[in-house]
mmCIF file of C-alpha atoms in Angstrom:
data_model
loop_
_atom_site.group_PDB
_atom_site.id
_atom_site.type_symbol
_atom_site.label_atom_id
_atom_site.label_comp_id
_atom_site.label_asym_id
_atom_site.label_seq_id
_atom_site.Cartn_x
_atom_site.Cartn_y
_atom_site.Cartn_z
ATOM 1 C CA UNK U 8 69.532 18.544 -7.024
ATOM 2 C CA UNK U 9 69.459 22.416 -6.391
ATOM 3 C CA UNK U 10 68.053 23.484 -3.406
ATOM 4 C CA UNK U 11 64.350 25.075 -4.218
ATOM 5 C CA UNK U 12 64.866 29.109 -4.236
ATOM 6 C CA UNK U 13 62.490 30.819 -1.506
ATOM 7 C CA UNK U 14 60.360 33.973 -2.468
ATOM 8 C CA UNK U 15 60.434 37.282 -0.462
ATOM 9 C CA UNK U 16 57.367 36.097 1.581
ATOM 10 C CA UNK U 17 58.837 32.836 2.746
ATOM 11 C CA UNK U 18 59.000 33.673 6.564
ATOM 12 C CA UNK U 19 55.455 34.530 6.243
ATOM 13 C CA UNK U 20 54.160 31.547 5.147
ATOM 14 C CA UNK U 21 56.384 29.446 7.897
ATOM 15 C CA UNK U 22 54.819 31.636 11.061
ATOM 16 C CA UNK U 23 51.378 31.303 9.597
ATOM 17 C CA UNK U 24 52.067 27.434 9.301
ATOM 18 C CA UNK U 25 52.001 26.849 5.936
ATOM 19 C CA UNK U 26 52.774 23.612 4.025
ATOM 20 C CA UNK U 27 56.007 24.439 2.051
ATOM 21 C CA UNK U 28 56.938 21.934 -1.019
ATOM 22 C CA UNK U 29 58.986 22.536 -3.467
ATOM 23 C CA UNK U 30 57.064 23.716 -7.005
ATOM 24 C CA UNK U 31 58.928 25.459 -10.030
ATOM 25 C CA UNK U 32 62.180 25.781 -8.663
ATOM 26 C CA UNK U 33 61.041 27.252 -5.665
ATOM 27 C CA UNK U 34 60.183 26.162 -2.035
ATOM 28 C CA UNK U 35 56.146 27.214 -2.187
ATOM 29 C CA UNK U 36 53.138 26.958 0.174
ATOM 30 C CA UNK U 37 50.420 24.230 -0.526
ATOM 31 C CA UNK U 38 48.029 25.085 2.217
ATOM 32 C CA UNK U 39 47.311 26.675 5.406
ATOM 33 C CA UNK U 40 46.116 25.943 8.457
ATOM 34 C CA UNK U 41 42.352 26.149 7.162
ATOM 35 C CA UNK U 42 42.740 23.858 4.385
ATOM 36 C CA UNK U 43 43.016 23.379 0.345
ATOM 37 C CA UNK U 44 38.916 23.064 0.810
ATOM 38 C CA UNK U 45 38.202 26.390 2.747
ATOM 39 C CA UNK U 46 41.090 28.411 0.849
ATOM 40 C CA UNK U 47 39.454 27.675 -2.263
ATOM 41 C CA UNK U 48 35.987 28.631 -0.891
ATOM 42 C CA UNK U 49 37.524 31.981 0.287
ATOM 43 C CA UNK U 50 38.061 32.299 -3.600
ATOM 44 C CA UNK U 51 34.447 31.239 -5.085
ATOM 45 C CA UNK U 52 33.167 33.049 -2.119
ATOM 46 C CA UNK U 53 34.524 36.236 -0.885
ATOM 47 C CA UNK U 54 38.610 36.815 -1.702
ATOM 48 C CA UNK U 55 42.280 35.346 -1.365
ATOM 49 C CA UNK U 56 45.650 36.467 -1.813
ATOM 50 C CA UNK U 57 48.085 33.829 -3.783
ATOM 51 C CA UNK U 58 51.844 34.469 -3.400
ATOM 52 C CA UNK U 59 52.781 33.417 -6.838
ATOM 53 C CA UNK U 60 56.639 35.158 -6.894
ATOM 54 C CA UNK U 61 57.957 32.060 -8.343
ATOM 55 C CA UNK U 62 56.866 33.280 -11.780
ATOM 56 C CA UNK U 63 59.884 34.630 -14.000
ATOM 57 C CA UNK U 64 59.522 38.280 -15.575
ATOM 58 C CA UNK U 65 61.683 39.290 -18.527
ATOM 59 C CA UNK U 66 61.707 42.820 -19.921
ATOM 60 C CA UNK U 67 62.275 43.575 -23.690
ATOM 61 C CA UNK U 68 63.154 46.738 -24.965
ATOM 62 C CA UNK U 69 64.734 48.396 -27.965
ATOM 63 C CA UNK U 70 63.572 49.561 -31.178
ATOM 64 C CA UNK U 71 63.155 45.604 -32.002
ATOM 65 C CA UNK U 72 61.235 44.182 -29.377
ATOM 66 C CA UNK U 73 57.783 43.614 -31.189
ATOM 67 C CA UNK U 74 59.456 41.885 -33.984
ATOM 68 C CA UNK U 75 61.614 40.077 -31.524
ATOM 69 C CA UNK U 76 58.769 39.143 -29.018
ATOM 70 C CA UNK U 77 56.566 38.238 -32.536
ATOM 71 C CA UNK U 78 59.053 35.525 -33.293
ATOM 72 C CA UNK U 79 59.416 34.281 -29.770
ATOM 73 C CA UNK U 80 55.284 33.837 -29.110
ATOM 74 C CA UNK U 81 52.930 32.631 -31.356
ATOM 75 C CA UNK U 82 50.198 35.109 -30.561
ATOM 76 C CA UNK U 83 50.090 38.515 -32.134
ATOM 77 C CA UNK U 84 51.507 40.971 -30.141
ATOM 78 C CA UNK U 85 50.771 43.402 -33.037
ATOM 79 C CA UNK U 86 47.256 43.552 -31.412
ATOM 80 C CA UNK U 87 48.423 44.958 -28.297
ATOM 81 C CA UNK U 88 47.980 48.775 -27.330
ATOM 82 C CA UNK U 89 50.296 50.491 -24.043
ATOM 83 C CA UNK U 90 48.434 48.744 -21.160
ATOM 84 C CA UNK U 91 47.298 45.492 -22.332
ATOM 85 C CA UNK U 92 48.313 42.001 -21.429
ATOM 86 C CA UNK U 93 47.876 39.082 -23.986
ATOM 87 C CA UNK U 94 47.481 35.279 -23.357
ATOM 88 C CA UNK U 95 50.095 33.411 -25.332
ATOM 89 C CA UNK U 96 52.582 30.718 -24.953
ATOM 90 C CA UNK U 97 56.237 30.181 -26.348
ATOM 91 C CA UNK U 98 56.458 26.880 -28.509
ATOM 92 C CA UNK U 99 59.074 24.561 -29.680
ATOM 93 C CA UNK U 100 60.084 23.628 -33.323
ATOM 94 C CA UNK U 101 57.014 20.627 -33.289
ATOM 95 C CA UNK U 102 54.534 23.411 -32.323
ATOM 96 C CA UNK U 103 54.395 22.006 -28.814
ATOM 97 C CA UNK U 104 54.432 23.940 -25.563
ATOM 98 C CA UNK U 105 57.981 25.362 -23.584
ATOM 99 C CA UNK U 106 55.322 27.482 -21.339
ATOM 100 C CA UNK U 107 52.554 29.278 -21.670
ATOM 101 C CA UNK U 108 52.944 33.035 -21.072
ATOM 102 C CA UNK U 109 51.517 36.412 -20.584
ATOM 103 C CA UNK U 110 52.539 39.108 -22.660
ATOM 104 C CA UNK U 111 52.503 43.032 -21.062
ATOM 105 C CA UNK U 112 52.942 45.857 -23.436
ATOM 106 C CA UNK U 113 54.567 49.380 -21.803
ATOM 107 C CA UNK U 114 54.648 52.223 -23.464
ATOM 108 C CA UNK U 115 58.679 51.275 -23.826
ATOM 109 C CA UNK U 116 58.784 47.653 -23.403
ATOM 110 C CA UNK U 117 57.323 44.584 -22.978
ATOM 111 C CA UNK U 118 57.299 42.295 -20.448
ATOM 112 C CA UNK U 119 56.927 38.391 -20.606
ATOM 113 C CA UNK U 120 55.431 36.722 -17.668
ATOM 114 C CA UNK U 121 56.818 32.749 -17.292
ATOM 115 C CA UNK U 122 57.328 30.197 -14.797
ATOM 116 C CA UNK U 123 61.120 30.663 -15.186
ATOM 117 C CA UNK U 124 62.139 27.272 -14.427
ATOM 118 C CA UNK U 125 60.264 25.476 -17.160
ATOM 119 C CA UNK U 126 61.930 28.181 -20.073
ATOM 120 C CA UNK U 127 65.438 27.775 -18.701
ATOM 121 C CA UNK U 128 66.824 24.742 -20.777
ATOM 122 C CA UNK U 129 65.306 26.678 -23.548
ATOM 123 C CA UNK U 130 66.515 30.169 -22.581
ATOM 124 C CA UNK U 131 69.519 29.735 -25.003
ATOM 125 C CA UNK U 132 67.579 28.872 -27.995
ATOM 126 C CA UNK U 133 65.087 32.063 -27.137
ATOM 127 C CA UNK U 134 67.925 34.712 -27.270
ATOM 128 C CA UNK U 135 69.214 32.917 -30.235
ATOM 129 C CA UNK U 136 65.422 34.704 -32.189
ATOM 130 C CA UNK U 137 67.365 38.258 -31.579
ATOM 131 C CA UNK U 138 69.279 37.665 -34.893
ATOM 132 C CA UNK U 139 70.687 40.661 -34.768
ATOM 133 C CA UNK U 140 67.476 42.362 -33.698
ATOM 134 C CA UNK U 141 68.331 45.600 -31.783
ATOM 135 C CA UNK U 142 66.756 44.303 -28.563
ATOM 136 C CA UNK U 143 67.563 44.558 -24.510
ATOM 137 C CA UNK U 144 66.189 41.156 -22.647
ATOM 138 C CA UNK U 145 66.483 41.833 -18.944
ATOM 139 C CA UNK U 146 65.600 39.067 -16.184
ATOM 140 C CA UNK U 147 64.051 41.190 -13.566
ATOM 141 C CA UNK U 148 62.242 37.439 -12.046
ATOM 142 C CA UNK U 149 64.733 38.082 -8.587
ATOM 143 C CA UNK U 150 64.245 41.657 -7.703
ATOM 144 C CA UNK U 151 60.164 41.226 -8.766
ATOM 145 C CA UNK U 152 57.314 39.887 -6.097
ATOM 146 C CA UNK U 153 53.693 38.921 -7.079
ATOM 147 C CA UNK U 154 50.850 38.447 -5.465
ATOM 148 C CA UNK U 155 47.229 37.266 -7.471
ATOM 149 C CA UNK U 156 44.355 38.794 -5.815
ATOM 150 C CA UNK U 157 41.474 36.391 -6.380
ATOM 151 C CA UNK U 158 37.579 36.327 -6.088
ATOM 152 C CA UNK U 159 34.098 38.373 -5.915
ATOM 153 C CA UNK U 160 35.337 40.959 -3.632
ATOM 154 C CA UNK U 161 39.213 41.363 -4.679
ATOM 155 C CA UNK U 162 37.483 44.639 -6.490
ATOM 156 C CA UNK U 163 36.404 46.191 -3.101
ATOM 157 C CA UNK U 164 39.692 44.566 -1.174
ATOM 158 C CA UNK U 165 41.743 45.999 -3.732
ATOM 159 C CA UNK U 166 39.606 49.561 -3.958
ATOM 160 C CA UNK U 167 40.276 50.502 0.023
ATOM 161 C CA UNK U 168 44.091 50.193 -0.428
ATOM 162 C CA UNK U 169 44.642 52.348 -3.487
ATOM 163 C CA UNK U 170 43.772 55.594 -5.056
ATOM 164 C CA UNK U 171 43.532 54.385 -9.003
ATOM 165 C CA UNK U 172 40.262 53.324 -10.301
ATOM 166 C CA UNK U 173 40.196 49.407 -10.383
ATOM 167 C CA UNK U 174 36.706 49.034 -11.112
ATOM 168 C CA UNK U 175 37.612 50.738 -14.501
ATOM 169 C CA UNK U 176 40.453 48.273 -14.997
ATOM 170 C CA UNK U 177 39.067 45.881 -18.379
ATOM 171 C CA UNK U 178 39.691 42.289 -18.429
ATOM 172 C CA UNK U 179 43.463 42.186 -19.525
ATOM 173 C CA UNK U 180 44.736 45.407 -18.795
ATOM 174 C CA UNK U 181 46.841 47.186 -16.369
ATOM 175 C CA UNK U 182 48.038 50.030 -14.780
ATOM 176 C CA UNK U 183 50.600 51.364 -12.582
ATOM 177 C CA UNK U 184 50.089 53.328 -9.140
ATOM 178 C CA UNK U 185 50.177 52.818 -5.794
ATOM 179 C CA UNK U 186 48.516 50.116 -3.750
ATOM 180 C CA UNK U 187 49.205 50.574 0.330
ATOM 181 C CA UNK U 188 52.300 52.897 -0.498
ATOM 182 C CA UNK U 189 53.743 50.438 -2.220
ATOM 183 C CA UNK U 190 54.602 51.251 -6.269
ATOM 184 C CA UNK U 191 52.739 48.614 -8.132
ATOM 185 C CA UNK U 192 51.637 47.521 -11.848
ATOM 186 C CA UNK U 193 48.090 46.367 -11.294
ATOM 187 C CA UNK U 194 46.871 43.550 -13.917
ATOM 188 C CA UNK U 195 43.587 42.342 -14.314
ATOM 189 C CA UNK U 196 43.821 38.605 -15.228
ATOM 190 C CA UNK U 197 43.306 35.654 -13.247
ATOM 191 C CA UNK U 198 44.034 31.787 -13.090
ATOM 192 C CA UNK U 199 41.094 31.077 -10.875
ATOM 193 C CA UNK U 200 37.865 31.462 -13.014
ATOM 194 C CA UNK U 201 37.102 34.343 -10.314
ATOM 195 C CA UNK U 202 37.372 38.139 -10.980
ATOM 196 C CA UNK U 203 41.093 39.104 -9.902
ATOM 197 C CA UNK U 204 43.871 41.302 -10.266
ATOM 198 C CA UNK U 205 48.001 40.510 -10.344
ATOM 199 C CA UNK U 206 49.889 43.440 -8.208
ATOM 200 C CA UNK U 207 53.699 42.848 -9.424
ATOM 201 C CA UNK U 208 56.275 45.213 -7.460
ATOM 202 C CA UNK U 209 59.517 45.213 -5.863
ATOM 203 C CA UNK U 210 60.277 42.506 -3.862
ATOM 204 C CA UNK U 211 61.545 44.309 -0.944
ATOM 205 C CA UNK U 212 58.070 45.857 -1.124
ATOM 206 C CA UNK U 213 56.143 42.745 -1.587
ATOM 207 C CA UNK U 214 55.968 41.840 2.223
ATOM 208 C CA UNK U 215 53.905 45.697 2.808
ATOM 209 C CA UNK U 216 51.614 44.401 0.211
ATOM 210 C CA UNK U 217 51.112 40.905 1.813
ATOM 211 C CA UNK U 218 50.333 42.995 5.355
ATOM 212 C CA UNK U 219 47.954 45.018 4.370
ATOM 213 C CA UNK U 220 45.502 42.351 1.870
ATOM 214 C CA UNK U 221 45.567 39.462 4.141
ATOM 215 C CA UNK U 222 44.125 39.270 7.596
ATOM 216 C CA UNK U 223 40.425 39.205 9.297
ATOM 217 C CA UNK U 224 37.941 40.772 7.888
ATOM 218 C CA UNK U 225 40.228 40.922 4.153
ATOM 219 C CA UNK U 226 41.821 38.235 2.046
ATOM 220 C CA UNK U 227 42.648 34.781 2.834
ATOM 221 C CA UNK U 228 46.149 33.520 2.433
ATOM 222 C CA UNK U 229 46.013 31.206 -0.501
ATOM 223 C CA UNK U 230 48.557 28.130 -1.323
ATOM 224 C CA UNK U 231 48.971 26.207 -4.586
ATOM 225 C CA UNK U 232 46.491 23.589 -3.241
ATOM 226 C CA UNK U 233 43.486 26.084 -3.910
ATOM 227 C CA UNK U 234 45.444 27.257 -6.739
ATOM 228 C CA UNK U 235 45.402 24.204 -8.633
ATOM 229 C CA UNK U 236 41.269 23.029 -7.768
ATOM 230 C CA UNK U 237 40.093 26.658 -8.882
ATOM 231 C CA UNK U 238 42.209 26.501 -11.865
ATOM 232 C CA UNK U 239 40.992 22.556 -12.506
ATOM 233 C CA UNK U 240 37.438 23.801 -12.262
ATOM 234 C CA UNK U 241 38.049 26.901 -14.429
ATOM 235 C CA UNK U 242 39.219 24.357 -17.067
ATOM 236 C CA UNK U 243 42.697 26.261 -17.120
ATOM 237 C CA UNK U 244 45.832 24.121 -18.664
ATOM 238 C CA UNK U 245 48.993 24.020 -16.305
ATOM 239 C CA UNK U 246 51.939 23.076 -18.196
ATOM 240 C CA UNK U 247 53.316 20.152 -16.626
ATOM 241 C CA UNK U 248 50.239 18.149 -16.681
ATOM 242 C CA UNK U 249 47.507 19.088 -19.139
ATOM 243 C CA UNK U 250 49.934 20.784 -21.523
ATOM 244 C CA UNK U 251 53.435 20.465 -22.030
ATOM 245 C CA UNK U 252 56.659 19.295 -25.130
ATOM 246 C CA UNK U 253 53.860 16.723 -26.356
ATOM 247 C CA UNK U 254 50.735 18.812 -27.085
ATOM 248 C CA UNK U 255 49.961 21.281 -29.387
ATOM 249 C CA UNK U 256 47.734 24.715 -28.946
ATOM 250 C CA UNK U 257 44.982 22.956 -31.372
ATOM 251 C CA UNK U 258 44.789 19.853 -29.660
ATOM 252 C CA UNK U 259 44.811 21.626 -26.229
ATOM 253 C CA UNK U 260 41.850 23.821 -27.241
ATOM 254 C CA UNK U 261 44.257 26.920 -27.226
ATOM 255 C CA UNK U 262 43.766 27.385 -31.208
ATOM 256 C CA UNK U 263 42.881 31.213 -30.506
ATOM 257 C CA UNK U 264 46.217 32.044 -29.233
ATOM 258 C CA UNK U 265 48.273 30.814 -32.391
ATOM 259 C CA UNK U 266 48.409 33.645 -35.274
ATOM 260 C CA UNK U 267 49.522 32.099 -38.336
ATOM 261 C CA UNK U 268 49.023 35.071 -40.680
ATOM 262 C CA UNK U 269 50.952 38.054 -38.073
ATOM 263 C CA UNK U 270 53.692 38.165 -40.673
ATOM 264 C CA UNK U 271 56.341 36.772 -38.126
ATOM 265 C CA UNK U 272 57.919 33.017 -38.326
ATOM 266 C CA UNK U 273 57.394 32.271 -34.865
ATOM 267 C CA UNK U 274 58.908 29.309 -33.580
ATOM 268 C CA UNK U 275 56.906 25.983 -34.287
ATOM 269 C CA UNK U 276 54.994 28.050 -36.873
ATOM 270 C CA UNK U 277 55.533 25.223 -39.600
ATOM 271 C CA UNK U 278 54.402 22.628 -37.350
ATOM 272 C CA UNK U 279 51.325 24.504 -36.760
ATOM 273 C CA UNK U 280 50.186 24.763 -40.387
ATOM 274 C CA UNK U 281 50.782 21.680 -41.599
ATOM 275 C CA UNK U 282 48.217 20.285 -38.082
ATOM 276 C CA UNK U 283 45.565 22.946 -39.007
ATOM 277 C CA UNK U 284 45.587 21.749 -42.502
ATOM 278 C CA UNK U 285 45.624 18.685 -41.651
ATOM 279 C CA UNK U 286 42.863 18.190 -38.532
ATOM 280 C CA UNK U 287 44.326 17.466 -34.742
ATOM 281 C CA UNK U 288 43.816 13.809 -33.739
ATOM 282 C CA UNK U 289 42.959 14.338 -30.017
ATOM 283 C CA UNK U 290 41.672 16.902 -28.085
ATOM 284 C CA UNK U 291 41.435 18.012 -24.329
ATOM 285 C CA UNK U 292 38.375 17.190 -22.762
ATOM 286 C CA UNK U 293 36.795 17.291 -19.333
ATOM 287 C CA UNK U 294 35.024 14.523 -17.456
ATOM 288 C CA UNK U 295 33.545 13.528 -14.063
ATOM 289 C CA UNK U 296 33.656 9.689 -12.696
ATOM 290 C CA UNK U 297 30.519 7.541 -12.475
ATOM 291 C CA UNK U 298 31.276 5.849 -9.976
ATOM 292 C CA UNK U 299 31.270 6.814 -6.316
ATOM 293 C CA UNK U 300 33.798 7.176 -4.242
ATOM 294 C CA UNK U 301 36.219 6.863 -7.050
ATOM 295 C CA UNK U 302 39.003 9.292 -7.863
ATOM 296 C CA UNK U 303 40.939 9.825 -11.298
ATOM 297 C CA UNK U 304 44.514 11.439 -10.212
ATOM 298 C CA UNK U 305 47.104 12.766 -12.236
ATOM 299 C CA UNK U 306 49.159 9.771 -14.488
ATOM 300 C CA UNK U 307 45.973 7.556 -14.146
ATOM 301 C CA UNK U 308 45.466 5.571 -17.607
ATOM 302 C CA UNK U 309 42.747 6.482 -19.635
ATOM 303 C CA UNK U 310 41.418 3.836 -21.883
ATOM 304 C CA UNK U 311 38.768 3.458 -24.682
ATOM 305 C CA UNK U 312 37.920 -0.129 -25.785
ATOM 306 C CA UNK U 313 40.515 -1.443 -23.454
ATOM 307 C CA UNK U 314 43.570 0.152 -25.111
ATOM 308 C CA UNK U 315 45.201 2.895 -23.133
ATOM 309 C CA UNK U 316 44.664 6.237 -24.793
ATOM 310 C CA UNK U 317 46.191 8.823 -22.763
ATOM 311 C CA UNK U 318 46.572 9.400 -18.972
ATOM 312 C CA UNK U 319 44.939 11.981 -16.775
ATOM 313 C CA UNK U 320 46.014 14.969 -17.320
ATOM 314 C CA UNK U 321 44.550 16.808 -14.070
ATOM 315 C CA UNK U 322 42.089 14.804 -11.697
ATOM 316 C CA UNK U 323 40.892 15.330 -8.330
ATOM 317 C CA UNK U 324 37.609 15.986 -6.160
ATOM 318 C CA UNK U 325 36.753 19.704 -5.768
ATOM 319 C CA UNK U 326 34.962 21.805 -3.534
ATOM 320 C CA UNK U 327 32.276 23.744 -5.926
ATOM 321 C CA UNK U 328 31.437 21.095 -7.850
ATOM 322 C CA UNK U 329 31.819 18.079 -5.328
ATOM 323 C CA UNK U 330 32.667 15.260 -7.369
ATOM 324 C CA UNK U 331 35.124 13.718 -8.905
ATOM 325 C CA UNK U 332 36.604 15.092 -12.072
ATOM 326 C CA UNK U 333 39.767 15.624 -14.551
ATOM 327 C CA UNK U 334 41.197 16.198 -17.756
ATOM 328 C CA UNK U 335 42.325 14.312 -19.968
ATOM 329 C CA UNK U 336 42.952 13.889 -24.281
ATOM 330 C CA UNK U 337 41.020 11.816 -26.073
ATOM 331 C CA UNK U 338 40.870 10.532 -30.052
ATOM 332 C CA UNK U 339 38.177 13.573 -31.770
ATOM 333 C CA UNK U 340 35.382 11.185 -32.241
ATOM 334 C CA UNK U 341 35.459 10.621 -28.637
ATOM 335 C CA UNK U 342 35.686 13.776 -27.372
ATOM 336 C CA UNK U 343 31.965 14.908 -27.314
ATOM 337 C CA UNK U 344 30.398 15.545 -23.489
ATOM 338 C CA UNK U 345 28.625 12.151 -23.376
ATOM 339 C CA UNK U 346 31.536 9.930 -24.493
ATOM 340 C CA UNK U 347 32.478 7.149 -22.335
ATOM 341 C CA UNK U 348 35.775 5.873 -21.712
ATOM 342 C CA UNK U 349 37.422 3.745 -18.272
ATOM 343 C CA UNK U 350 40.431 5.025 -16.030
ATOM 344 C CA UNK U 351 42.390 2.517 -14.784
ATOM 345 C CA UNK U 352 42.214 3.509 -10.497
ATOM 346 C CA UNK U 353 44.545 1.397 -8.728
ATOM 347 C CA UNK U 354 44.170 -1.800 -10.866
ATOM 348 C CA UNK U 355 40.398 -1.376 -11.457
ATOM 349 C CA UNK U 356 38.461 0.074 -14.623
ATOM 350 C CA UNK U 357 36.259 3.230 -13.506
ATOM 351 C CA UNK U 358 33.951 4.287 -16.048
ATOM 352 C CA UNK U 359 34.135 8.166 -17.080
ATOM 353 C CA UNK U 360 31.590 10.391 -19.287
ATOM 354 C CA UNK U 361 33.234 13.635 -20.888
ATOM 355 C CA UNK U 362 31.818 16.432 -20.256
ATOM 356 C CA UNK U 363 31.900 20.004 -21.231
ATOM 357 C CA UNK U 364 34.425 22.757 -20.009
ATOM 358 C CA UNK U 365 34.602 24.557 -18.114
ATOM 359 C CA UNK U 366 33.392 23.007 -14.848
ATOM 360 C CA UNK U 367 32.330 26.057 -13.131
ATOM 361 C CA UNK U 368 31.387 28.967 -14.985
ATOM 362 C CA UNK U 369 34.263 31.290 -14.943
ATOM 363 C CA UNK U 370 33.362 34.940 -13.559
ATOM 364 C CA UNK U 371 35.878 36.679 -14.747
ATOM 365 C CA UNK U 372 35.511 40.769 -16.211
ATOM 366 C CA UNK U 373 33.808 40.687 -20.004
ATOM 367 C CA UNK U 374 36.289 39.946 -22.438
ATOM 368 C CA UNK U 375 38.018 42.516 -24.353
ATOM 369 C CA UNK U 376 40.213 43.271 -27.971
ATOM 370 C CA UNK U 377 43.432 42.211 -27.886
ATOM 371 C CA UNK U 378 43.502 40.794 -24.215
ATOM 372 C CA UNK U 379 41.076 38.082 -23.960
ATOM 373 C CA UNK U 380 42.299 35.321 -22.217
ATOM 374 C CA UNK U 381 43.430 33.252 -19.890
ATOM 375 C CA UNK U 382 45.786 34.052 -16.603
ATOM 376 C CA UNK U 383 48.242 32.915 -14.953
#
């Protein structure tokens, strides 16, 4: 087993006495001092700083990379203007997910945001789409830090430390400037359901950044335990759980992102036709417990008239909404909020209703052409 990579922030989180596990390849914190519960209040609440430098960046550039990137995602990068970012995912042959991504357009390149260790048995077949294409794919993941500013004030944080105009930043577009000295491209995305900005820059630099967003009176440091409860209650996917090589963008609820008519044959595009034409037979659904005191975790079986349908996807009690809930897939004619089905908890049946997603109403910036989305 390799040992887990460390990002440029690691001492950091060991003097502030984080809880360090290993999570995409890299040795990451899971909480603080304060807590999963407060961190993610800091979020709903006020604002928090995520160190998410375990993502994997890879620039394309040359005359081909649209064409090359087109066959690659299954979005339409087409849509994309010199400052936007784009939702998408890269898929395999079935139509089912290798990742979900982010897509950055530069006036010269693009760049595609991944978690780089769940592409690399597929890196291979990726640079195999250059065909020939006159393209330049550069891994920049190592010399790049990343921090996700998160929350109601990350505007105002965010405002005080740099001279470019955040406020006028739209929902899925970026810029590039300076934030606390440091030489930044500021995104405004967001895996939380929260307003937010991404500030990627060089990872030497990344540790001047940390310094001056997180401390009294500004952000709260911010581990993947928050991470993962905001996302749950923001009904985002994370690949590994809710999606991943068995599920589809249609059953997933991710039909928006796939372009079948851009012109390009992206990867799984086949797939993908023949399941639109033909109707998904499951789809992702949300749902809260009945029972009290009762909680659905990740691998639980999910059962409808006693024959096991699926297993939780994502399950776990969160702070906002304060009860039990989870994802999960479920046959179409069950997935309507009302439905009932069980969850097997430790050996006994729990009864579940679905309901609708997402759990918390997401608060993100208004929604714009070519960038709406989802971040990560």
């Amino acid at each position: 087993m390799e040992t887990p990579k460390r990002t440029p922030l690691h001492k950091i989180h060991v003097t502030l006495g984080a809880k360090m596990v290993p999570f995409g390849g890299y040795e990451m914190p899971v909480s603080y001092p304060s807590g999963i519960a407060a961190e993610h209040r800091a979020v709903r609440e006020r604002v928090g700083v995520f160190d998410v430098s375990h993502m994997g960046e890879f620039e394309v550039s040359g005359p081909d990379r649209n064409a090359f990137v087109q066959r690659v995602t299954c979005n339409d990068v087409g849509a994309l203007k010199p400052g936007q970012a784009q939702y998408s995912a890269i898929l395999t042959d079935q139509g089912t997910f290798v990742d979900d991504c982010l897509v950055y357009r530069f006036e010269d390149r693009l760049m595609l945001v991944v978690n780089a260790a769940n592409i690399a048995p597929d890196w291979g077949h990726i640079v195999a789409q250059k065909r020939g294409a006159n393209v330049r794919l550069r891994d920049i993941s190592d010399q790049t830090g990343l921090l996700a500013v998160q929350g109601p004030a990350a505007e105002t944080l965010l405002a005080q430390l740099t001279a470019v105009g955040v406020a006028m930043i739209p929902y899925y577009h970026f810029v590039q400037g300076m934030v606390a000295g440091v030489q930044c491209f500021i995104s405004r995305t967001g895996y939380t359901g929260e307003d937010g900005f991404e500030l990627y820059a060089r990872a030497a630099d990344t540790e001047a950044l940390w310094h001056a967003l997180v401390g009294a009176g500004r952000a709260e440091p911010c581990g993947l335990g928050a991470r993962d409860t905001l996302r749950l209650e923001a009904g985002y996917p994370l690949y590994g759980s809710v999606i991943d090589a068995g599920v589809t963008p249609y059953e997933a609820g991710l039909g928006w992102i796939v372009k079948l008519e851009k012109g390009a044959d992206f990867t799984g595009l086949a797939a993908l036709k023949r399941q639109k034409l033909e109707g998904v037979k499951r789809r992702l659904v949300g749902f809260k417990l009945l029972e009290p005191k009762v909680v659905a975790r990740h691998g639980y079986g999910v059962y409808l008239d006693g024959t096991q349908v699926d297993v939780v996807r994502s399950g776990t009690v969160t702070p906002t909404v304060n009860c039990a809930i989870g994802m999960t897939y479920l046959p179409v004619a069950q997935a309507k909020p009302g439905g009932a089905f069980a969850i097997d908890v430790r050996g006994k049946r729990a009864a579940a209703e679905v309901v609708a997603l997402p759990f918390v109403a997401r608060r993100t910036k208004t929604m714009v052409e070519g960038g709406s989305g989802k971040g990560r």
